[in-house]
PDB file of C-alpha atoms in Angstrom:
ATOM      1  CA  ASP A 627       0.006   0.414  -0.092  1.00 64.00           C
ATOM      2  CA  ALA A 628       1.460   3.355  -0.815  1.00 79.00           C
ATOM      3  CA  GLY A 629      -0.185   5.065   1.912  1.00 92.00           C
ATOM      4  CA  VAL A 630      -1.745   8.400   1.510  1.00 96.00           C
ATOM      5  CA  ILE A 631      -0.293  10.499  -1.352  1.00 97.00           C
ATOM      6  CA  GLN A 632      -0.135  14.190  -1.313  1.00 97.00           C
ATOM      7  CA  SER A 633       0.457  16.252  -3.878  1.00 97.00           C
ATOM      8  CA  PRO A 634       2.894  18.549  -4.514  1.00 97.00           C
ATOM      9  CA  ARG A 635       5.393  18.558  -1.435  1.00 95.00           C
ATOM     10  CA  HIS A 636       6.308  22.283  -1.755  1.00 97.00           C
ATOM     11  CA  GLU A 637       4.316  24.882  -3.119  1.00 97.00           C
ATOM     12  CA  VAL A 638       5.421  28.495  -3.549  1.00 97.00           C
ATOM     13  CA  THR A 639       2.742  31.148  -4.792  1.00 97.00           C
ATOM     14  CA  GLU A 640       2.366  34.699  -4.771  1.00 97.00           C
ATOM     15  CA  MET A 641      -0.242  36.277  -2.910  1.00 97.00           C
ATOM     16  CA  GLY A 642      -3.792  36.495  -4.415  1.00 97.00           C
ATOM     17  CA  GLN A 643      -3.296  33.449  -6.377  1.00 97.00           C
ATOM     18  CA  GLU A 644      -5.406  30.363  -6.827  1.00 97.00           C
ATOM     19  CA  VAL A 645      -3.854  26.973  -5.031  1.00 98.00           C
ATOM     20  CA  THR A 646      -4.731  23.548  -4.910  1.00 98.00           C
ATOM     21  CA  LEU A 647      -3.524  20.870  -2.729  1.00 98.00           C
ATOM     22  CA  ARG A 648      -4.081  17.405  -3.599  1.00 98.00           C
ATOM     23  CA  CYS A 649      -4.646  14.246  -1.813  1.00 98.00           C
ATOM     24  CA  LYS A 650      -5.360  10.410  -2.239  1.00 98.00           C
ATOM     25  CA  PRO A 651      -6.397   8.313   0.333  1.00 97.00           C
ATOM     26  CA  ILE A 652      -5.752   5.023   1.431  1.00 95.00           C
ATOM     27  CA  SER A 653      -7.991   2.030  -0.806  1.00 94.00           C
ATOM     28  CA  GLY A 654     -10.869   1.240   1.359  1.00 92.00           C
ATOM     29  CA  HIS A 655     -10.792   4.157   3.890  1.00 93.00           C
ATOM     30  CA  ASN A 656     -14.306   5.339   4.371  1.00 91.00           C
ATOM     31  CA  SER A 657     -13.157   9.318   5.899  1.00 93.00           C
ATOM     32  CA  LEU A 658     -10.440  11.882   5.170  1.00 95.00           C
ATOM     33  CA  PHE A 659      -9.361  14.699   6.661  1.00 96.00           C
ATOM     34  CA  TRP A 660      -7.848  17.791   6.139  1.00 97.00           C
ATOM     35  CA  TYR A 661      -5.552  19.199   8.701  1.00 96.00           C
ATOM     36  CA  ARG A 662      -3.687  22.406   8.854  1.00 96.00           C
ATOM     37  CA  GLN A 663       0.093  22.589  10.909  1.00 94.00           C
ATOM     38  CA  THR A 664       1.567  26.151  12.012  1.00 93.00           C
ATOM     39  CA  MET A 665       4.345  27.016  14.869  1.00 89.00           C
ATOM     40  CA  MET A 666       1.645  29.329  16.304  1.00 89.00           C
ATOM     41  CA  ARG A 667      -1.830  27.455  15.945  1.00 88.00           C
ATOM     42  CA  GLY A 668      -0.400  23.546  16.011  1.00 89.00           C
ATOM     43  CA  LEU A 669      -2.441  20.852  14.315  1.00 91.00           C
ATOM     44  CA  GLU A 670      -6.238  22.508  13.351  1.00 91.00           C
ATOM     45  CA  LEU A 671      -8.745  20.339  11.866  1.00 92.00           C
ATOM     46  CA  LEU A 672      -9.992  21.986   8.820  1.00 96.00           C
ATOM     47  CA  ILE A 673     -12.929  19.868   7.477  1.00 96.00           C
ATOM     48  CA  TYR A 674     -13.523  15.781   7.175  1.00 93.00           C
ATOM     49  CA  PHE A 675     -15.420  13.443   4.968  1.00 95.00           C
ATOM     50  CA  ASN A 676     -17.116  10.423   5.999  1.00 92.00           C
ATOM     51  CA  ASN A 677     -18.145   8.427   2.073  1.00 93.00           C
ATOM     52  CA  ASN A 678     -17.075  11.308  -0.003  1.00 95.00           C
ATOM     53  CA  VAL A 679     -19.692  13.928   2.062  1.00 95.00           C
ATOM     54  CA  PRO A 680     -18.503  16.892   3.964  1.00 95.00           C
ATOM     55  CA  ILE A 681     -19.202  16.008   7.620  1.00 93.00           C
ATOM     56  CA  ASP A 682     -17.862  18.899   9.857  1.00 91.00           C
ATOM     57  CA  ASP A 683     -16.173  21.911   7.874  1.00 93.00           C
ATOM     58  CA  SER A 684     -16.344  24.408  11.059  1.00 91.00           C
ATOM     59  CA  GLY A 685     -12.269  24.101  10.625  1.00 92.00           C
ATOM     60  CA  MET A 686     -11.920  26.022   7.369  1.00 94.00           C
ATOM     61  CA  PRO A 687     -10.820  29.569   8.236  1.00 88.00           C
ATOM     62  CA  GLU A 688     -13.058  31.500   5.390  1.00 86.00           C
ATOM     63  CA  ASP A 689     -14.778  31.401   2.645  1.00 91.00           C
ATOM     64  CA  ARG A 690     -10.967  31.398   0.863  1.00 95.00           C
ATOM     65  CA  PHE A 691     -10.734  27.606   1.336  1.00 97.00           C
ATOM     66  CA  SER A 692     -12.649  25.111   0.119  1.00 97.00           C
ATOM     67  CA  ALA A 693     -12.730  21.465  -0.179  1.00 98.00           C
ATOM     68  CA  LYS A 694     -14.437  18.813  -2.656  1.00 97.00           C
ATOM     69  CA  MET A 695     -14.201  14.645  -2.640  1.00 97.00           C
ATOM     70  CA  PRO A 696     -15.766  13.971  -6.240  1.00 96.00           C
ATOM     71  CA  ASN A 697     -14.814  10.041  -5.544  1.00 95.00           C
ATOM     72  CA  ALA A 698     -13.322   7.960  -2.275  1.00 94.00           C
ATOM     73  CA  SER A 699      -9.672   7.834  -3.947  1.00 95.00           C
ATOM     74  CA  PHE A 700      -9.277  12.163  -4.477  1.00 96.00           C
ATOM     75  CA  SER A 701      -9.820  15.405  -2.686  1.00 98.00           C
ATOM     76  CA  THR A 702      -8.671  18.789  -3.230  1.00 98.00           C
ATOM     77  CA  LEU A 703      -8.351  21.676  -0.796  1.00 98.00           C
ATOM     78  CA  LYS A 704      -8.396  25.002  -2.412  1.00 98.00           C
ATOM     79  CA  ILE A 705      -7.646  28.504  -1.488  1.00 97.00           C
ATOM     80  CA  GLN A 706      -8.689  31.686  -3.579  1.00 97.00           C
ATOM     81  CA  PRO A 707      -7.086  33.826  -3.452  1.00 96.00           C
ATOM     82  CA  SER A 708      -4.410  32.944  -0.930  1.00 97.00           C
ATOM     83  CA  GLU A 709      -2.597  35.113   1.270  1.00 96.00           C
ATOM     84  CA  PRO A 710       0.536  35.325   3.327  1.00 97.00           C
ATOM     85  CA  ARG A 711      -0.655  34.205   6.445  1.00 95.00           C
ATOM     86  CA  ASP A 712      -2.142  30.807   4.581  1.00 97.00           C
ATOM     87  CA  SER A 713       1.558  29.591   4.435  1.00 97.00           C
ATOM     88  CA  ALA A 714       1.482  26.379   6.730  1.00 97.00           C
ATOM     89  CA  VAL A 715       1.830  22.839   6.071  1.00 96.00           C
ATOM     90  CA  TYR A 716      -1.415  20.781   4.903  1.00 97.00           C
ATOM     91  CA  PHE A 717      -1.933  17.259   5.652  1.00 96.00           C
ATOM     92  CA  CYS A 718      -4.291  14.795   4.529  1.00 97.00           C
ATOM     93  CA  ALA A 719      -5.067  11.863   6.939  1.00 95.00           C
ATOM     94  CA  SER A 720      -7.583   9.243   5.840  1.00 95.00           C
ATOM     95  CA  SER A 721      -8.941   6.334   8.284  1.00 91.00           C
ATOM     96  CA  PHE A 722     -11.657   3.241   8.326  1.00 87.00           C
ATOM     97  CA  SER A 723     -13.701   3.396  11.131  1.00 73.00           C
ATOM     98  CA  LEU A 724     -12.608   4.523  14.432  1.00 64.00           C
ATOM     99  CA  TYR A 725      -9.113   3.442  14.234  1.00 68.00           C
ATOM    100  CA  GLY A 726      -6.944   6.223  13.961  1.00 75.00           C
ATOM    101  CA  TYR A 727      -5.164   8.031  11.154  1.00 88.00           C
ATOM    102  CA  THR A 728      -2.795   7.098   8.191  1.00 92.00           C
ATOM    103  CA  PHE A 729      -1.651  10.714   6.972  1.00 93.00           C
ATOM    104  CA  GLY A 730       0.197  12.008   4.273  1.00 95.00           C
ATOM    105  CA  SER A 731       3.952  13.742   3.863  1.00 93.00           C
ATOM    106  CA  GLY A 732       2.233  16.881   4.085  1.00 95.00           C
ATOM    107  CA  THR A 733       2.438  19.990   1.404  1.00 97.00           C
ATOM    108  CA  ARG A 734       4.194  22.955   2.895  1.00 97.00           C
ATOM    109  CA  LEU A 735       2.883  26.087   1.111  1.00 98.00           C
ATOM    110  CA  THR A 736       4.642  29.623   1.314  1.00 98.00           C
ATOM    111  CA  VAL A 737       2.538  32.170   0.134  1.00 98.00           C
ATOM    112  CA  VAL A 738       4.869  35.339  -0.702  1.00 97.00           C
TER     113      VAL A 738
ATOM    114  CA  ALA B 883     -16.421  17.789  23.474  1.00 80.00           C
ATOM    115  CA  GLN B 884     -12.625  16.530  23.988  1.00 85.00           C
ATOM    116  CA  SER B 885      -9.712  18.310  24.577  1.00 91.00           C
ATOM    117  CA  VAL B 886      -5.945  17.173  24.887  1.00 94.00           C
ATOM    118  CA  THR B 887      -2.979  19.046  26.967  1.00 96.00           C
ATOM    119  CA  GLN B 888       0.027  17.870  26.781  1.00 96.00           C
ATOM    120  CA  LEU B 889       2.309  18.870  29.774  1.00 93.00           C
ATOM    121  CA  GLY B 890       5.683  20.469  28.246  1.00 92.00           C
ATOM    122  CA  SER B 891       6.607  21.281  24.772  1.00 93.00           C
ATOM    123  CA  HIS B 892      10.010  20.627  25.305  1.00 96.00           C
ATOM    124  CA  VAL B 893      11.730  17.858  27.081  1.00 97.00           C
ATOM    125  CA  SER B 894      14.988  17.321  27.025  1.00 97.00           C
ATOM    126  CA  VAL B 895      16.712  13.666  28.365  1.00 97.00           C
ATOM    127  CA  SER B 896      19.902  12.308  27.621  1.00 97.00           C
ATOM    128  CA  GLU B 897      20.687   8.966  25.810  1.00 97.00           C
ATOM    129  CA  GLY B 898      19.843   6.296  28.227  1.00 97.00           C
ATOM    130  CA  ALA B 899      17.635   8.023  30.274  1.00 98.00           C
ATOM    131  CA  LEU B 900      13.587   7.265  31.115  1.00 98.00           C
ATOM    132  CA  VAL B 901      11.129   9.288  28.421  1.00 98.00           C
ATOM    133  CA  LEU B 902       7.669  10.498  29.622  1.00 98.00           C
ATOM    134  CA  LEU B 903       5.952  12.714  28.042  1.00 98.00           C
ATOM    135  CA  ARG B 904       2.726  14.426  29.405  1.00 98.00           C
ATOM    136  CA  CYS B 905      -0.801  13.865  28.092  1.00 97.00           C
ATOM    137  CA  ASN B 906      -4.210  14.668  29.649  1.00 97.00           C
ATOM    138  CA  TYR B 907      -7.787  14.724  27.970  1.00 95.00           C
ATOM    139  CA  SER B 908     -11.334  15.852  28.538  1.00 92.00           C
ATOM    140  CA  SER B 909     -14.052  13.632  27.003  1.00 88.00           C
ATOM    141  CA  SER B 910     -17.304  13.922  27.863  1.00 84.00           C
ATOM    142  CA  VAL B 911     -17.919   9.918  26.592  1.00 84.00           C
ATOM    143  CA  PRO B 912     -15.516   6.845  26.549  1.00 84.00           C
ATOM    144  CA  PRO B 913     -12.012   7.857  24.485  1.00 88.00           C
ATOM    145  CA  TYR B 914     -10.596   6.443  22.463  1.00 91.00           C
ATOM    146  CA  LEU B 915      -6.518   7.868  22.389  1.00 94.00           C
ATOM    147  CA  PHE B 916      -3.521   7.945  20.333  1.00 94.00           C
ATOM    148  CA  TRP B 917       0.340   8.809  20.468  1.00 96.00           C
ATOM    149  CA  TYR B 918       1.683  10.566  17.216  1.00 96.00           C
ATOM    150  CA  VAL B 919       5.503  10.949  16.199  1.00 96.00           C
ATOM    151  CA  GLN B 920       6.357  13.560  13.356  1.00 95.00           C
ATOM    152  CA  TYR B 921      10.163  13.574  12.688  1.00 93.00           C
ATOM    153  CA  PRO B 922      10.830  16.439  10.721  1.00 88.00           C
ATOM    154  CA  ASN B 923       9.666  17.383   7.283  1.00 84.00           C
ATOM    155  CA  GLN B 924       7.549  14.216   7.628  1.00 88.00           C
ATOM    156  CA  GLY B 925       3.767  13.679   8.486  1.00 90.00           C
ATOM    157  CA  LEU B 926       2.719  12.522  11.668  1.00 93.00           C
ATOM    158  CA  GLN B 927       3.183   8.491  12.274  1.00 93.00           C
ATOM    159  CA  LEU B 928       0.916   6.228  14.796  1.00 92.00           C
ATOM    160  CA  LEU B 929       2.946   5.119  17.789  1.00 95.00           C
ATOM    161  CA  LEU B 930      -0.027   3.499  19.789  1.00 94.00           C
ATOM    162  CA  LYS B 931      -3.652   3.584  20.962  1.00 92.00           C
ATOM    163  CA  TYR B 932      -5.683   2.975  23.514  1.00 92.00           C
ATOM    164  CA  THR B 933      -9.318   1.545  22.256  1.00 87.00           C
ATOM    165  CA  SER B 934     -11.119   0.484  25.828  1.00 79.00           C
ATOM    166  CA  ALA B 935      -9.250  -2.835  25.746  1.00 78.00           C
ATOM    167  CA  ALA B 936      -5.916  -3.260  27.944  1.00 85.00           C
ATOM    168  CA  THR B 937      -4.587  -0.121  29.746  1.00 90.00           C
ATOM    169  CA  LEU B 938      -1.087  -0.612  29.319  1.00 94.00           C
ATOM    170  CA  VAL B 939      -0.650  -0.050  25.690  1.00 94.00           C
ATOM    171  CA  LYS B 940       2.645  -1.540  23.685  1.00 95.00           C
ATOM    172  CA  GLY B 941       3.565   0.548  20.390  1.00 94.00           C
ATOM    173  CA  ILE B 942       6.036   0.461  18.037  1.00 93.00           C
ATOM    174  CA  ASN B 943       9.816   1.496  19.023  1.00 93.00           C
ATOM    175  CA  GLY B 944       9.936   0.528  22.781  1.00 96.00           C
ATOM    176  CA  PHE B 945       7.066   2.800  23.289  1.00 97.00           C
ATOM    177  CA  GLU B 946       4.055   1.945  25.681  1.00 97.00           C
ATOM    178  CA  ALA B 947       1.674   4.173  27.638  1.00 97.00           C
ATOM    179  CA  GLU B 948      -1.361   3.481  30.342  1.00 95.00           C
ATOM    180  CA  PHE B 949      -4.818   4.744  30.509  1.00 94.00           C
ATOM    181  CA  LYS B 950      -5.555   6.103  33.781  1.00 94.00           C
ATOM    182  CA  LYS B 951      -9.630   7.305  34.097  1.00 92.00           C
ATOM    183  CA  SER B 952      -9.171   8.452  37.452  1.00 93.00           C
ATOM    184  CA  GLU B 953      -6.303  10.860  36.402  1.00 94.00           C
ATOM    185  CA  THR B 954      -7.603  11.351  32.654  1.00 95.00           C
ATOM    186  CA  SER B 955      -4.236  11.115  31.599  1.00 96.00           C
ATOM    187  CA  PHE B 956      -2.270   8.582  28.742  1.00 97.00           C
ATOM    188  CA  HIS B 957       0.988   9.352  29.465  1.00 98.00           C
ATOM    189  CA  LEU B 958       3.911   7.629  27.356  1.00 98.00           C
ATOM    190  CA  THR B 959       7.144   6.078  28.323  1.00 98.00           C
ATOM    191  CA  LYS B 960      10.354   5.052  27.179  1.00 98.00           C
ATOM    192  CA  PRO B 961      11.987   3.264  29.169  1.00 97.00           C
ATOM    193  CA  SER B 962      15.448   3.740  27.928  1.00 97.00           C
ATOM    194  CA  ALA B 963      15.472   6.801  24.688  1.00 97.00           C
ATOM    195  CA  HIS B 964      17.888   6.653  22.065  1.00 96.00           C
ATOM    196  CA  MET B 965      19.342   9.276  19.599  1.00 96.00           C
ATOM    197  CA  SER B 966      16.763   8.332  17.032  1.00 95.00           C
ATOM    198  CA  ASP B 967      13.818   9.275  19.553  1.00 97.00           C
ATOM    199  CA  ALA B 968      14.630  13.232  19.241  1.00 97.00           C
ATOM    200  CA  ALA B 969      11.362  14.025  17.406  1.00 97.00           C
ATOM    201  CA  GLU B 970       8.036  15.521  18.203  1.00 97.00           C
ATOM    202  CA  TYR B 971       5.044  13.548  19.994  1.00 98.00           C
ATOM    203  CA  PHE B 972       1.250  14.165  19.768  1.00 96.00           C
ATOM    204  CA  CYS B 973      -1.243  12.855  22.030  1.00 96.00           C
ATOM    205  CA  ALA B 974      -4.926  12.694  20.661  1.00 94.00           C
ATOM    206  CA  VAL B 975      -8.658  11.765  21.372  1.00 92.00           C
ATOM    207  CA  GLN B 976     -11.081  10.504  19.636  1.00 89.00           C
ATOM    208  CA  GLY B 977     -14.646  10.146  21.311  1.00 80.00           C
ATOM    209  CA  GLY B 978     -17.999   9.178  19.756  1.00 74.00           C
ATOM    210  CA  SER B 979     -17.272  10.981  15.892  1.00 76.00           C
ATOM    211  CA  GLU B 980     -14.131  10.229  13.466  1.00 76.00           C
ATOM    212  CA  LYS B 981     -12.528  13.189  14.595  1.00 83.00           C
ATOM    213  CA  LEU B 982      -9.273  13.349  16.727  1.00 87.00           C
ATOM    214  CA  VAL B 983      -8.497  16.422  18.294  1.00 90.00           C
ATOM    215  CA  PHE B 984      -4.318  16.762  19.044  1.00 92.00           C
ATOM    216  CA  GLY B 985      -3.001  18.277  21.825  1.00 93.00           C
ATOM    217  CA  LYS B 986       0.032  21.078  21.049  1.00 93.00           C
ATOM    218  CA  GLY B 987       3.172  18.425  20.633  1.00 95.00           C
ATOM    219  CA  THR B 988       6.049  17.779  22.994  1.00 97.00           C
ATOM    220  CA  LYS B 989       9.304  18.274  21.271  1.00 97.00           C
ATOM    221  CA  LEU B 990      11.492  15.242  22.580  1.00 97.00           C
ATOM    222  CA  THR B 991      15.292  15.948  22.264  1.00 97.00           C
ATOM    223  CA  VAL B 992      18.064  12.889  23.488  1.00 97.00           C
ATOM    224  CA  ASN B 993      21.191  14.007  24.431  1.00 96.00           C
ATOM    225  CA  PRO B 994      24.259  12.058  24.006  1.00 94.00           C
TER     226      PRO B 994
END
């Protein structure tokens, strides 16, 4: 199993540009989570899906952030327009039932 | 609602010494509890989990944790630290849904 696959690993973009982060969960996992990690705020849950349906998006910071899961094997997190304060490491994780998550390696986003 | 408090954002030990990382949780329902480790520039890796079976849980790399309901604690220990244990460690609680709530993390330094 290749694990949770995130792309790109690194992204540098200019303020105001659209950024799309991608995630492929582990096959057979039915829940998918997007987290953001910063020094100041630690790990924050942005949104999670169960069976491709968004269950809780209360952590999404503002309307500039959106996430989709069109099928069981793919999810995107989009930021439009991006701002410097969005700079962080974004993690995707997947799980089956209540047995803990498997995390991807993360996308390090830098907005200049 | 669930929450986690990790006492000590930084812990430093000598190689061969006992490692003790503290975690206290709050949960309105019987919790599942987890410890994750994060090495630099990597995602989080599951160390061990408590899912209401044995209260003493053994994980990878010689780590273990004991669930103490009366103290609402789930401290992580390792009898003898190794240089390769240097990383950041996160305690997490899950209760009643798929959401994992993470603590702020404890950075472990191992001195030669």
